[in-house]
Short mmCIF file of N, CA, C and O in Angstrom, two decimals:
data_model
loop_
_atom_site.label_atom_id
_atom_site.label_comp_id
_atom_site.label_asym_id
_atom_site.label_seq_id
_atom_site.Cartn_x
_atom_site.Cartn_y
_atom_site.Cartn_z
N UNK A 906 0.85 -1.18 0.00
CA UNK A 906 0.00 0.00 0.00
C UNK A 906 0.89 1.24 0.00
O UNK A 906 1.83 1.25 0.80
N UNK A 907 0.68 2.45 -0.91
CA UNK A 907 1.40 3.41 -1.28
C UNK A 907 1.23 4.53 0.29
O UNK A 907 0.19 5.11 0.62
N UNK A 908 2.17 4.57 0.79
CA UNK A 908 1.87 5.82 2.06
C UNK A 908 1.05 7.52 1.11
O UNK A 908 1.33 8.06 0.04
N UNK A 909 0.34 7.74 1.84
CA UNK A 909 -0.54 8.77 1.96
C UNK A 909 0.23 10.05 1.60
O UNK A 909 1.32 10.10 2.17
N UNK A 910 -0.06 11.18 0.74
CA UNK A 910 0.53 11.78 0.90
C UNK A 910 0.55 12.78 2.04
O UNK A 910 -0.39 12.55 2.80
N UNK A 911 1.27 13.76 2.40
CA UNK A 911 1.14 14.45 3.73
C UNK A 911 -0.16 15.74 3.45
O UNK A 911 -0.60 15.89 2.31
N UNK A 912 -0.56 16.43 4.36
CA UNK A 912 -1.07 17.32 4.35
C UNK A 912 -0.98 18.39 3.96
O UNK A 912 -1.98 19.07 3.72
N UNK A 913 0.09 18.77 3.83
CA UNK A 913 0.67 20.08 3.61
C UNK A 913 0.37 19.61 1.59
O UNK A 913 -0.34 20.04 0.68
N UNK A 914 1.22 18.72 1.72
CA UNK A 914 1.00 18.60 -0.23
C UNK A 914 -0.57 18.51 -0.71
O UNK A 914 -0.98 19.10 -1.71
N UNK A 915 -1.46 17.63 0.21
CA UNK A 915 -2.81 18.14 -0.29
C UNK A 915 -3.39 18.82 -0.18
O UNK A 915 -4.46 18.80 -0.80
N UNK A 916 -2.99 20.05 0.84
CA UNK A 916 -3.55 21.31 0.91
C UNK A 916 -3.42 22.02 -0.63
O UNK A 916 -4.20 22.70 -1.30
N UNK A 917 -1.95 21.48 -0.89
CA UNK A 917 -1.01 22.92 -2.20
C UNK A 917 -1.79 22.09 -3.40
O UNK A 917 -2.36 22.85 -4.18
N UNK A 918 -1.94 20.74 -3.68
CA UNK A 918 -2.93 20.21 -4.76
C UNK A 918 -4.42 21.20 -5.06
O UNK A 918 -4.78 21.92 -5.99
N UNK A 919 -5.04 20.80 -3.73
CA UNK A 919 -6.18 21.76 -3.90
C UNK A 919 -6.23 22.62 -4.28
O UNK A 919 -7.00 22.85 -5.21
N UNK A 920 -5.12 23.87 -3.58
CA UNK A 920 -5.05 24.91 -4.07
C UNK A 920 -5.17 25.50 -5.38
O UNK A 920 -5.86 26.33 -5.97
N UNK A 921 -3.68 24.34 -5.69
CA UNK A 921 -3.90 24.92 -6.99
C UNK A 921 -5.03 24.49 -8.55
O UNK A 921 -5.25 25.09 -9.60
N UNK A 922 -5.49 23.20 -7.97
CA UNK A 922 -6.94 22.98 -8.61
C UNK A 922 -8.23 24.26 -8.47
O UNK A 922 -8.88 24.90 -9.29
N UNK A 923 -8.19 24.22 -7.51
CA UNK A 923 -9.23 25.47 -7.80
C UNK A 923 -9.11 27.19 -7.57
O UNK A 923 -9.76 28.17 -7.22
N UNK A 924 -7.83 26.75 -8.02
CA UNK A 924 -7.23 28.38 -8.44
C UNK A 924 -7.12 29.07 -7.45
O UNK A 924 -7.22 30.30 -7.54
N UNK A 925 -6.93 28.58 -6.52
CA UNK A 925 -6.15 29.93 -4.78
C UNK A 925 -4.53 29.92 -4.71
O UNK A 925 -3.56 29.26 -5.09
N UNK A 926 -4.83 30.92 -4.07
CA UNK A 926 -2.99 31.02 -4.26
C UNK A 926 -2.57 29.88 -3.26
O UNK A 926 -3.37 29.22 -2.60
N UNK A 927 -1.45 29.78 -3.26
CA UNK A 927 -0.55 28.60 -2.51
C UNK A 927 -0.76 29.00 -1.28
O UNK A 927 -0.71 30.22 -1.08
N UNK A 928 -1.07 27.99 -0.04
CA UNK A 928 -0.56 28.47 1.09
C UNK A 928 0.36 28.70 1.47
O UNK A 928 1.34 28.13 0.99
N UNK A 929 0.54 29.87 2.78
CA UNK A 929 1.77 30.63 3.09
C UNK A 929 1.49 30.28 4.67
O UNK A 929 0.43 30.49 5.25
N UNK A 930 2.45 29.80 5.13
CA UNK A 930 2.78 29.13 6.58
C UNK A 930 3.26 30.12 7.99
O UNK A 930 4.07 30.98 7.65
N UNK A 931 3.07 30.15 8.85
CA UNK A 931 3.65 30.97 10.03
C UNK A 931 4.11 29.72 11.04
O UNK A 931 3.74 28.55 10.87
N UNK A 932 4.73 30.04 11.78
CA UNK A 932 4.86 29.25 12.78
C UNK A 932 4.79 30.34 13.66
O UNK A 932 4.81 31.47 13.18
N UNK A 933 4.71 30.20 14.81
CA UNK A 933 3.88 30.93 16.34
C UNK A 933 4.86 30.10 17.47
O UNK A 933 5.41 29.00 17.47
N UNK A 934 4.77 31.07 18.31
CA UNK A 934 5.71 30.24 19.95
C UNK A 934 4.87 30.82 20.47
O UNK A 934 4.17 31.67 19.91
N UNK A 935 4.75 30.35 21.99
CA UNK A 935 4.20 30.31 23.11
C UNK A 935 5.34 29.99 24.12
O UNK A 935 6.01 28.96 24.11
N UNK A 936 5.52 31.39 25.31
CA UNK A 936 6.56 30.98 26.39
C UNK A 936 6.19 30.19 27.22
O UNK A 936 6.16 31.00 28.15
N UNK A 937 5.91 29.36 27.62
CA UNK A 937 5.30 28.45 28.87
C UNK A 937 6.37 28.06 30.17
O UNK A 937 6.76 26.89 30.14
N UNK A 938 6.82 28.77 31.14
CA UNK A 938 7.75 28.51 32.11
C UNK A 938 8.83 28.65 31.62
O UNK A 938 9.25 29.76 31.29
N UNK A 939 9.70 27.18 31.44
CA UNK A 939 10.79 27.54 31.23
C UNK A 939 11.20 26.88 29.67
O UNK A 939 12.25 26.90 29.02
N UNK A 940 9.95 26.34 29.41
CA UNK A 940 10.06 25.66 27.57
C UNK A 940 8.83 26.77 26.61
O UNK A 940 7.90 27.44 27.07
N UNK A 941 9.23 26.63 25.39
CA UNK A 941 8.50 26.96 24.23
C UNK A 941 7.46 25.86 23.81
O UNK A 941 7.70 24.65 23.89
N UNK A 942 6.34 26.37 23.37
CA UNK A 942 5.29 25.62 22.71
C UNK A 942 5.39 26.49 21.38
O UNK A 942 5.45 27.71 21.24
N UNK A 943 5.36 25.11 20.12
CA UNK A 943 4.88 25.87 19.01
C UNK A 943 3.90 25.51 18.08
O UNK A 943 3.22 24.51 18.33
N UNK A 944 3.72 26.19 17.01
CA UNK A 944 2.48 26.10 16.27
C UNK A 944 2.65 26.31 15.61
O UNK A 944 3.86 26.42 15.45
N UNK A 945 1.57 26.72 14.04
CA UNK A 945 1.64 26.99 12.75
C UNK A 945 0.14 27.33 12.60
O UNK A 945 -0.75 26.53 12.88
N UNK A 946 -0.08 28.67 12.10
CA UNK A 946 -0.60 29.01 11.01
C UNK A 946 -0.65 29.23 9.80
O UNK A 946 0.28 29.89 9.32
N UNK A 947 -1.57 28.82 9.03
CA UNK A 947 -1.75 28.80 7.36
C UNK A 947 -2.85 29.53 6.94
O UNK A 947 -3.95 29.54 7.49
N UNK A 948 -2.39 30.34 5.63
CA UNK A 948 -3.51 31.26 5.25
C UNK A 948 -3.94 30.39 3.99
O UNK A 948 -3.10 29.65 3.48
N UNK A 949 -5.13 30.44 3.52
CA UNK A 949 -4.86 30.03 2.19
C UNK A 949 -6.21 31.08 1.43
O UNK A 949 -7.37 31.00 1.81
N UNK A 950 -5.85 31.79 0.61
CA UNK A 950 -6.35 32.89 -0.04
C UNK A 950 -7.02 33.85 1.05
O UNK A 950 -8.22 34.10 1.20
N UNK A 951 -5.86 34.36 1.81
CA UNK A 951 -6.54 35.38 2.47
C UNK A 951 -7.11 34.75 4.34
O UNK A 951 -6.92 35.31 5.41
N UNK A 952 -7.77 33.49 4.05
CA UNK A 952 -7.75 32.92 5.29
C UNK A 952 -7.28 32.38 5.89
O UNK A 952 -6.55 31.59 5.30
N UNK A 953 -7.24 32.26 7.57
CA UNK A 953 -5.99 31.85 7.87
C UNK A 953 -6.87 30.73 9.45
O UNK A 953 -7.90 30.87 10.10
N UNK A 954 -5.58 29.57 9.45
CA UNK A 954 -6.34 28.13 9.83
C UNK A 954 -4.95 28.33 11.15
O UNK A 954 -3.82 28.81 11.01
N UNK A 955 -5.44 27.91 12.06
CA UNK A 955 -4.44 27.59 13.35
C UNK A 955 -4.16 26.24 13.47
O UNK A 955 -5.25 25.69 13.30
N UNK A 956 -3.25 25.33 13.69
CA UNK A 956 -2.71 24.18 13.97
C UNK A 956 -3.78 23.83 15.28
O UNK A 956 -3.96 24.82 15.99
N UNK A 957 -4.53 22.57 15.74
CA UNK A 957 -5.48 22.36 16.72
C UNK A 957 -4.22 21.84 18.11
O UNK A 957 -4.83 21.31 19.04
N UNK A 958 -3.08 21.88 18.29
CA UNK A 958 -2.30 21.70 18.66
C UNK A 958 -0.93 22.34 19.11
O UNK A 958 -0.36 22.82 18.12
N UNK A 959 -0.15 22.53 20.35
CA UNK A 959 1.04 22.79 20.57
C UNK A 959 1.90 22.04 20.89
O UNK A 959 1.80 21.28 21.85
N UNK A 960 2.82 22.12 20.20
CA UNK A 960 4.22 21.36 19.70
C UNK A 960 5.06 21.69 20.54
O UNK A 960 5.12 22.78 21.12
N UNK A 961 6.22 20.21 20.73
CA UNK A 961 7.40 20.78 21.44
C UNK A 961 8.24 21.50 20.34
O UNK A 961 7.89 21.10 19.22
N UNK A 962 8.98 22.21 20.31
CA UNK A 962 10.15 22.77 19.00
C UNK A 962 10.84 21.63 17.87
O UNK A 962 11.06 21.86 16.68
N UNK A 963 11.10 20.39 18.62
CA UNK A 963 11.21 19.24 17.47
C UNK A 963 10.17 18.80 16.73
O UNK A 963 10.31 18.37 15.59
N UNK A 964 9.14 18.89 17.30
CA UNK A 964 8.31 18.40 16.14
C UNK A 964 7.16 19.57 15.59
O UNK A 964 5.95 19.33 15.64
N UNK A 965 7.77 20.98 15.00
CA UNK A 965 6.98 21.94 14.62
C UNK A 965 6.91 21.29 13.42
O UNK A 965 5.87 21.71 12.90
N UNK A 966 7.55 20.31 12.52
CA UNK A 966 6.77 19.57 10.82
C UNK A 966 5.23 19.32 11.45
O UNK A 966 4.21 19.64 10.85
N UNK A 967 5.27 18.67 12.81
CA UNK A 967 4.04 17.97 13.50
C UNK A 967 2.92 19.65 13.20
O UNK A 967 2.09 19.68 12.29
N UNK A 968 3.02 20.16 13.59
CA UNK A 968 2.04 21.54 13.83
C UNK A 968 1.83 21.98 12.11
O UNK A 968 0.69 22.03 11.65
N UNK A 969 2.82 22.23 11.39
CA UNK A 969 2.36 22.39 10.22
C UNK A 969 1.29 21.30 9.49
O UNK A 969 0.15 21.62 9.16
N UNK A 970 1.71 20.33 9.36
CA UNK A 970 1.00 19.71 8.70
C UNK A 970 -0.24 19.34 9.61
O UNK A 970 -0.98 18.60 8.96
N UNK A 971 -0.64 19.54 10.63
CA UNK A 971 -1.61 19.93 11.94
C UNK A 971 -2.60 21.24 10.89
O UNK A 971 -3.68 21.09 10.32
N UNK A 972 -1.80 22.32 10.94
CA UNK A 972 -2.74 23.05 10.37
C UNK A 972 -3.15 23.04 8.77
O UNK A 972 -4.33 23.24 8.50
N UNK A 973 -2.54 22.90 8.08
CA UNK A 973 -2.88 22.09 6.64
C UNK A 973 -4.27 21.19 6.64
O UNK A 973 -5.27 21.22 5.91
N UNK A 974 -3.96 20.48 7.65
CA UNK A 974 -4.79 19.34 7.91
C UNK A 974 -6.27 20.12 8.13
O UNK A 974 -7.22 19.74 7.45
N UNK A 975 -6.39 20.88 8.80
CA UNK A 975 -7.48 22.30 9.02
C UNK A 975 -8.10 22.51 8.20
O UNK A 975 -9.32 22.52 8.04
N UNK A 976 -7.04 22.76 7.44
CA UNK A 976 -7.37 24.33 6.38
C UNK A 976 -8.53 23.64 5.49
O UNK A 976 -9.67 24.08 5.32
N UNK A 977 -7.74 21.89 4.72
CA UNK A 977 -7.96 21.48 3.63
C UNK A 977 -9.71 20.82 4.28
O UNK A 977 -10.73 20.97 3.61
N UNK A 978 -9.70 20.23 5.42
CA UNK A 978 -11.03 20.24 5.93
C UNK A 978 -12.06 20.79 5.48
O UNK A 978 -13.11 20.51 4.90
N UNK A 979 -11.07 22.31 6.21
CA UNK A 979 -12.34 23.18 6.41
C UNK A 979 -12.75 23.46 4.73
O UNK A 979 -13.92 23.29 4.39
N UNK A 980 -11.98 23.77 3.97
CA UNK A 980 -12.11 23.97 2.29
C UNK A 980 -12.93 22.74 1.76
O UNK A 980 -13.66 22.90 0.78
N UNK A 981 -12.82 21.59 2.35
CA UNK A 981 -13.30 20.87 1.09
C UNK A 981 -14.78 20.19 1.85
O UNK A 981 -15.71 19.65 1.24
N UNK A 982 -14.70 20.35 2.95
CA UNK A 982 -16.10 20.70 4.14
C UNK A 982 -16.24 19.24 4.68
O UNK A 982 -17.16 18.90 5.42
N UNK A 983 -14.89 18.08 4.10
CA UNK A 983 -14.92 17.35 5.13
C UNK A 983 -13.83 17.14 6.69
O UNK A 983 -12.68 16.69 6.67
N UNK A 984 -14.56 17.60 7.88
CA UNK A 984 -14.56 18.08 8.81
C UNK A 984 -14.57 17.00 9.76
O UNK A 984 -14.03 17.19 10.85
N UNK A 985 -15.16 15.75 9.47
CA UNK A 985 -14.98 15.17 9.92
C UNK A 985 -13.75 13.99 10.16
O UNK A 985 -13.28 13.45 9.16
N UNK A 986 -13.30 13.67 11.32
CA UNK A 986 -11.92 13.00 11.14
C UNK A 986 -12.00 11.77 10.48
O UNK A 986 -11.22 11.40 9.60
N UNK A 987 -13.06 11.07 10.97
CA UNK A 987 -13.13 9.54 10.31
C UNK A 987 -13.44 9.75 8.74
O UNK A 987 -13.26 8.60 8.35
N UNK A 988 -13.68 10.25 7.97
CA UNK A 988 -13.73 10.57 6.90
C UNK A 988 -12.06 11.54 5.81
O UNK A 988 -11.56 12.66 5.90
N UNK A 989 -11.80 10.51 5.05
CA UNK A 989 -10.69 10.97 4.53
C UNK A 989 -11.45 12.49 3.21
O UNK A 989 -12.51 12.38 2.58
N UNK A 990 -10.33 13.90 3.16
CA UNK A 990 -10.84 14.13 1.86
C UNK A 990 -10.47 13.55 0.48
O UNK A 990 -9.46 12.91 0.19
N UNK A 991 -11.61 13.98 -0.40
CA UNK A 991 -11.55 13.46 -1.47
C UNK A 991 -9.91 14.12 -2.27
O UNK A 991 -9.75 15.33 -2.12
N UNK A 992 -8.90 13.43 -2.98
CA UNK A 992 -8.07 14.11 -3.36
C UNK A 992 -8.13 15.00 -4.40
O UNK A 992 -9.11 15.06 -5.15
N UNK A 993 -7.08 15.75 -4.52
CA UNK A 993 -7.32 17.32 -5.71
C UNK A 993 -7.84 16.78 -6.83
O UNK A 993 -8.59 17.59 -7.36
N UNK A 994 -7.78 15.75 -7.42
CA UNK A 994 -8.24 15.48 -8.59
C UNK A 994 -9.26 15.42 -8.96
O UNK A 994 -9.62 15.67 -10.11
N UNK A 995 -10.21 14.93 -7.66
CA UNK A 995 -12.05 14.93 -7.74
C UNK A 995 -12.32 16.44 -8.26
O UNK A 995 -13.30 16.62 -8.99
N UNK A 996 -11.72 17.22 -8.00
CA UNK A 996 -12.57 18.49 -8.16
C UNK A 996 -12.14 19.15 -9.72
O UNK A 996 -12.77 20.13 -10.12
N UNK A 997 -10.95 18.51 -10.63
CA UNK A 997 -10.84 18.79 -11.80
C UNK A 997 -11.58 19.40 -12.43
O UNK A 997 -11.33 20.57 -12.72
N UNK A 998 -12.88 18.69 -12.88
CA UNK A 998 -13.65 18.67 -14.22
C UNK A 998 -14.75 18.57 -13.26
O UNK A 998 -15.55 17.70 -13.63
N UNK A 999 -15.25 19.37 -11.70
CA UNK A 999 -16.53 20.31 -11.40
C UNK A 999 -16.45 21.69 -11.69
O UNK A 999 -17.30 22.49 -12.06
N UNK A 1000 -15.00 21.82 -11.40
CA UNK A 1000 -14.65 23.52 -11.08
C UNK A 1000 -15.26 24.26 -12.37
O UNK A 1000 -14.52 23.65 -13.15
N UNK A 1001 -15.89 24.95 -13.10
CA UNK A 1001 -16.25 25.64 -13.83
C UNK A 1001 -16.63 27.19 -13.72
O UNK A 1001 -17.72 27.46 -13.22
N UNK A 1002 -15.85 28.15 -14.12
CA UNK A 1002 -15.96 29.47 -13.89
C UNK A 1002 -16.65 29.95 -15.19
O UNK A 1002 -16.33 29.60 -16.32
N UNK A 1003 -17.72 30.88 -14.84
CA UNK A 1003 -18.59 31.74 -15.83
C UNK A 1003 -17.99 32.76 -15.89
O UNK A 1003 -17.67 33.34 -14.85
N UNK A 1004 -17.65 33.26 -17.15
CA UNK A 1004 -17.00 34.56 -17.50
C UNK A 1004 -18.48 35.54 -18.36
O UNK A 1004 -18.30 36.68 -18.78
#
């Protein structure tokens, strides 16, 4: 069985299937005592998705692809976890723009 691709790449598929710009990534700290917590935010055309999670500093890949994981949810409106989304390709040949 072929491993999955990550989140972050099916966020940038989508994207660029239905014509939004690429997402653009932040990462975020949090001082907590005497360690850092971190995170990631992602905008994708203008909106912007928070990681549901804080990271130790080794695993901020973990928080990005955390919020990717969000974004592409919330975009493709499946929201639910037990449910995989459909990949960029389903949406090929719906997308249709009226000029």
């Amino acid at each position: 069985m072929a491993a999955q691709e990550s989140w972050t790449q099916r966020l940038r598929d989508h994207c660029l299937v239905r014509g939004l710009q690429e997402p653009t990534y932040q990462d975020v700290s949090d001082r907590r005592g005497g360690r850092t917590a971190w995170s990631t935010m992602v905008s994708v055309n203008g909106t912007s998705f928070q990681a549901r999670f804080w990271y130790d500093g080794t695993y901020i890949n973990q928080a990005k692809e955390d919020a990717a994981e969000v974004a592409l949810r919330t975009i493709t409106g499946y929201t639910n976890t037990s449910q995989a989304p459909p990949p960029a390709s389903h949406y090929v040949g719906q997308l249709v723009t009226s000029e």
